[in-house]
Each structure stands twice: as structure tokens, then as C-alpha cells.
Coordinates of C-alpha atoms in Angstrom, one line a residue:
X1 CA 26.2 86.2 -13.9
X2 CA 24.6 86.7 -17.3
X3 CA 28.0 87.7 -18.8
X4 CA 29.6 84.6 -17.1
X5 CA 26.9 82.4 -18.5
X6 CA 27.3 83.8 -22.0
X7 CA 31.1 83.4 -21.9
X8 CA 30.7 79.8 -20.7
X9 CA 28.2 79.1 -23.5
X10 CA 30.6 80.7 -26.1
X11 CA 33.5 78.6 -24.8
X12 CA 31.4 75.4 -25.1
X13 CA 30.4 76.3 -28.6
X14 CA 34.0 76.9 -29.6
X15 CA 35.0 73.5 -28.2
X16 CA 32.2 71.9 -30.2
X17 CA 33.1 73.8 -33.4
X18 CA 36.8 73.0 -33.2
X19 CA 35.9 69.3 -32.6
X20 CA 33.6 69.3 -35.7
X21 CA 36.4 71.0 -37.8
X22 CA 38.8 68.3 -36.7
X23 CA 36.3 65.6 -37.7
X24 CA 35.1 67.0 -41.0
X25 CA 37.8 69.3 -42.4
X26 CA 41.3 68.5 -43.5
X27 CA 44.0 68.9 -40.8
X28 CA 45.9 71.4 -42.9
X29 CA 43.2 74.0 -42.6
X30 CA 44.5 76.1 -39.7
X31 CA 42.6 78.8 -37.8
X32 CA 43.6 82.3 -37.1
X33 CA 44.8 83.3 -33.6
X34 CA 45.8 81.1 -30.6
X35 CA 42.3 81.8 -29.3
X36 CA 40.1 81.6 -32.4
X37 CA 36.8 83.5 -32.7
X38 CA 33.5 82.3 -34.1
X39 CA 32.6 84.8 -36.8
X40 CA 28.9 85.4 -37.2
X41 CA 28.8 88.0 -39.9
X42 CA 30.9 90.5 -41.8
X43 CA 30.3 94.1 -42.9
X44 CA 32.8 96.3 -44.6
X45 CA 36.2 95.8 -43.1
X46 CA 34.9 94.2 -39.9
X47 CA 34.0 90.7 -38.8
X48 CA 31.6 90.3 -35.8
X49 CA 31.8 87.6 -33.2
X50 CA 28.9 86.0 -31.4
X51 CA 28.8 88.9 -28.8
X52 CA 28.5 91.4 -31.7
X53 CA 32.0 92.7 -31.1
X54 CA 33.4 94.2 -34.3
X55 CA 36.9 93.0 -35.2
X56 CA 38.9 94.8 -37.8
X57 CA 39.7 92.2 -40.5
X58 CA 43.3 92.5 -41.6
X59 CA 44.0 88.9 -42.4
X60 CA 41.0 87.3 -44.0
X61 CA 41.4 88.5 -47.6
X62 CA 38.3 90.7 -47.5
X63 CA 37.0 91.7 -50.9
X64 CA 38.1 95.1 -52.2
X65 CA 34.7 96.6 -51.3
X66 CA 34.6 94.8 -47.9
X67 CA 32.5 92.1 -46.5
X68 CA 28.8 91.9 -47.6
X69 CA 28.7 95.1 -49.6
X70 CA 25.0 95.6 -50.2
X71 CA 25.3 96.5 -53.9
X72 CA 27.5 93.6 -54.6
X73 CA 25.4 91.0 -52.8
X74 CA 22.2 92.4 -54.4
X75 CA 23.8 92.2 -57.9
X76 CA 25.1 88.7 -57.3
X77 CA 21.7 87.5 -56.0
X78 CA 19.9 89.1 -59.0
X79 CA 22.3 87.5 -61.5
X80 CA 22.4 84.1 -59.9
X81 CA 18.6 84.2 -59.8
X82 CA 18.5 84.5 -63.6
X83 CA 21.7 82.9 -65.0
X84 CA 24.8 81.4 -63.5
X85 CA 26.9 79.6 -66.1
X86 CA 30.4 79.6 -67.7
X87 CA 32.2 81.5 -70.3
X88 CA 31.5 79.0 -73.1
X89 CA 27.9 80.2 -73.5
X90 CA 27.1 83.5 -75.2
X91 CA 25.2 86.0 -73.1
X92 CA 25.4 89.8 -73.1
X93 CA 26.3 90.2 -69.4
X94 CA 29.8 88.8 -69.8
X95 CA 30.7 91.1 -72.6
X96 CA 29.1 94.0 -70.8
X97 CA 31.3 93.3 -67.8
X98 CA 34.5 92.8 -69.9
X99 CA 33.8 96.0 -71.8
X100 CA 33.3 98.0 -68.6
X101 CA 36.3 96.5 -66.9
X102 CA 38.7 97.0 -69.8
X103 CA 37.6 100.7 -70.1
X104 CA 39.3 101.2 -66.7
X105 CA 42.6 99.6 -67.8
X106 CA 45.6 101.0 -69.7
X107 CA 45.1 101.1 -73.5
X108 CA 47.2 98.0 -74.2
X109 CA 45.1 95.8 -71.9
X110 CA 42.1 95.0 -74.0
X111 CA 40.8 91.5 -73.2
X112 CA 39.7 89.6 -70.1
X113 CA 40.1 86.1 -68.7
X114 CA 37.6 85.5 -66.0
X115 CA 38.6 83.2 -63.2
X116 CA 37.0 81.7 -60.1
X117 CA 39.8 82.4 -57.6
X118 CA 43.1 84.0 -57.0
X119 CA 44.8 80.7 -57.4
X120 CA 43.2 80.1 -60.8
X121 CA 44.0 83.6 -61.9
X122 CA 47.7 83.3 -60.9
X123 CA 48.0 79.8 -62.4
X124 CA 46.7 81.2 -65.7
X125 CA 49.1 84.2 -65.5
X126 CA 52.0 81.8 -64.9
X127 CA 51.0 79.7 -67.9
X128 CA 50.7 82.7 -70.1
X129 CA 54.1 84.0 -69.0
X130 CA 55.7 80.7 -69.8
X131 CA 53.9 80.5 -73.1
X132 CA 55.0 84.0 -74.1
X133 CA 58.6 83.7 -72.8
X134 CA 59.2 80.1 -73.7
X135 CA 61.1 79.9 -70.4
X136 CA 60.6 78.0 -67.2
X137 CA 62.6 79.9 -64.7
X138 CA 60.7 81.8 -62.0
X139 CA 61.9 84.3 -59.4
X140 CA 59.9 84.6 -56.2
X141 CA 60.4 86.6 -53.0
X142 CA 60.8 84.9 -49.7
X143 CA 57.6 84.5 -47.8
X144 CA 55.5 85.0 -50.9
X145 CA 52.2 83.1 -51.4
X146 CA 50.5 82.9 -54.7
X147 CA 47.9 80.1 -54.4
X148 CA 47.1 76.5 -53.9
X149 CA 47.7 74.8 -57.3
X150 CA 50.9 72.7 -57.6
X151 CA 52.4 75.2 -60.0
X152 CA 51.9 78.1 -57.7
X153 CA 53.1 76.2 -54.6
X154 CA 56.4 75.8 -56.6
X155 CA 56.8 79.6 -56.5
X156 CA 55.4 80.2 -53.0
X157 CA 58.0 80.0 -50.2
X158 CA 55.2 80.5 -47.7
X159 CA 54.1 77.0 -48.7
X160 CA 57.3 75.1 -49.8
X161 CA 59.3 76.4 -46.8
X162 CA 56.5 75.7 -44.4
X163 CA 55.5 72.7 -42.4
X164 CA 54.9 69.7 -44.8
X165 CA 56.4 71.6 -47.7
X166 CA 58.5 70.1 -50.5
X167 CA 61.7 71.7 -51.9
X168 CA 60.9 73.9 -55.0
X169 CA 62.1 72.8 -58.4
X170 CA 65.5 73.9 -59.7
X171 CA 63.7 76.4 -61.9
X172 CA 62.5 78.5 -58.9
X173 CA 64.9 81.1 -57.5
X174 CA 63.9 82.6 -54.1
X175 CA 65.3 86.1 -53.4
X176 CA 65.2 88.1 -50.2
X177 CA 62.2 90.2 -49.4
X178 CA 62.9 93.9 -49.8
X179 CA 62.9 95.3 -46.3
X180 CA 65.0 98.4 -45.8
X181 CA 64.2 98.6 -42.1
X182 CA 64.8 95.0 -40.9
X183 CA 66.2 93.1 -43.9
X184 CA 69.7 91.9 -44.8
X185 CA 70.6 95.2 -46.5
X186 CA 69.1 97.5 -44.0
X187 CA 72.5 99.3 -43.4
X188 CA 73.3 99.6 -47.1
X189 CA 73.4 103.1 -48.6
X190 CA 71.4 101.9 -51.6
X191 CA 69.2 99.0 -50.4
X192 CA 67.3 98.8 -53.7
X193 CA 70.4 98.2 -55.7
X194 CA 71.7 95.7 -53.1
X195 CA 68.5 93.7 -53.2
X196 CA 68.4 93.9 -57.0
X197 CA 72.0 92.4 -57.0
X198 CA 70.6 89.3 -55.2
X199 CA 68.6 88.4 -58.2
X200 CA 70.4 86.2 -60.6
X201 CA 69.1 86.3 -64.2

């Protein structure tokens, strides 16, 4: 009976939360799974539902060190408790971080651009590529997703081919996803060469 009561309570909470999402969040924000979960906390590679059940997180873009890594959360809390500002101010921590980060990179990568999101980082990379090449053409792989900015949606078939999407600009060329097991060239003796031939330059 306790288990049944707990399940009934969880179902009621799910209904309330889904109703609140529909009221206060944009309708384009979908949820994972046909039967969504209420995530209570995360740790490492797992999310935990309201019953404490660990769920291996393969879809929620967990940070490279996992959810709620103790050293990361402690360092973030410490820094935000002292200073949380942008790159236009001079402070040692930003140079310390850039120096430590570039020390792990190949020798020809010597400077950092710090961004707030993957979308911002990819948008900057796209701008830099266009500035360097003086070109506008972009090649993207079918199903690819690069971020939420207008420029990135133009090279993200996951978005422009999806519900509510707009056709990409003429400067975007979509090519088949390399899939030697299920893809269009799965029976080709040299699938790599066959997929490369699909790219028009």
C-alpha cells in the first residue's frame, strides 16, 4: 500500500509539473521519454528520480566530469563567492586558467576565447572560420546539431529539418552521415571514399 501511495503521489506531481511547464515554459521545450521522470539530483553519470532510482544519463549533455563533481562545485562556489565578472576586467584567475588550459593543447593553440555555452562557442568558431576563409559556404552532416543561434541553426539539420524548421540557406550543404553499417554506402567496398565523394567542394 505504501508503494502504491508513493506511485500515486509521484504521478500526481508529474501531472502538476507538466501542467506548470505548459503554463510557464515555451512549447518548443520538449521533455525526454514518453513517460518523463522528475529528476531530483545528479551525481557523476547518473540522475536520480524521486524514488532515489539511479538512471544512467546518456542524453542530458552531462559535463565531462559528470553531474555535481565535488571539486568543481566547490571551486565554482568559492570563485562566485569572491568574484564573478566578465573578461573585460583584469584579474589573475582568468590568465591562470588560460595558461593552464593552453599548456594541455598542441603548441600552435596558444590563446583562449571563453564562452558561456556550446552555442556561443560554436557561433564564435563559425565567425572565425568565415573571417579567416573569407567564404560563406558550410558543409554539415545530416542530423547534426550545433546550437540555438540563428547562424548555427542554418548548419544544423536536426533543427532545420525538424518540426517548425526553415529551409537552410543556399550556402549550406548537407551531406550524408557516415554510417558503414546502416548508411547509404554500407555495401560499398570503400565506404569512406564513397561518403567523401558525396561532398561537393
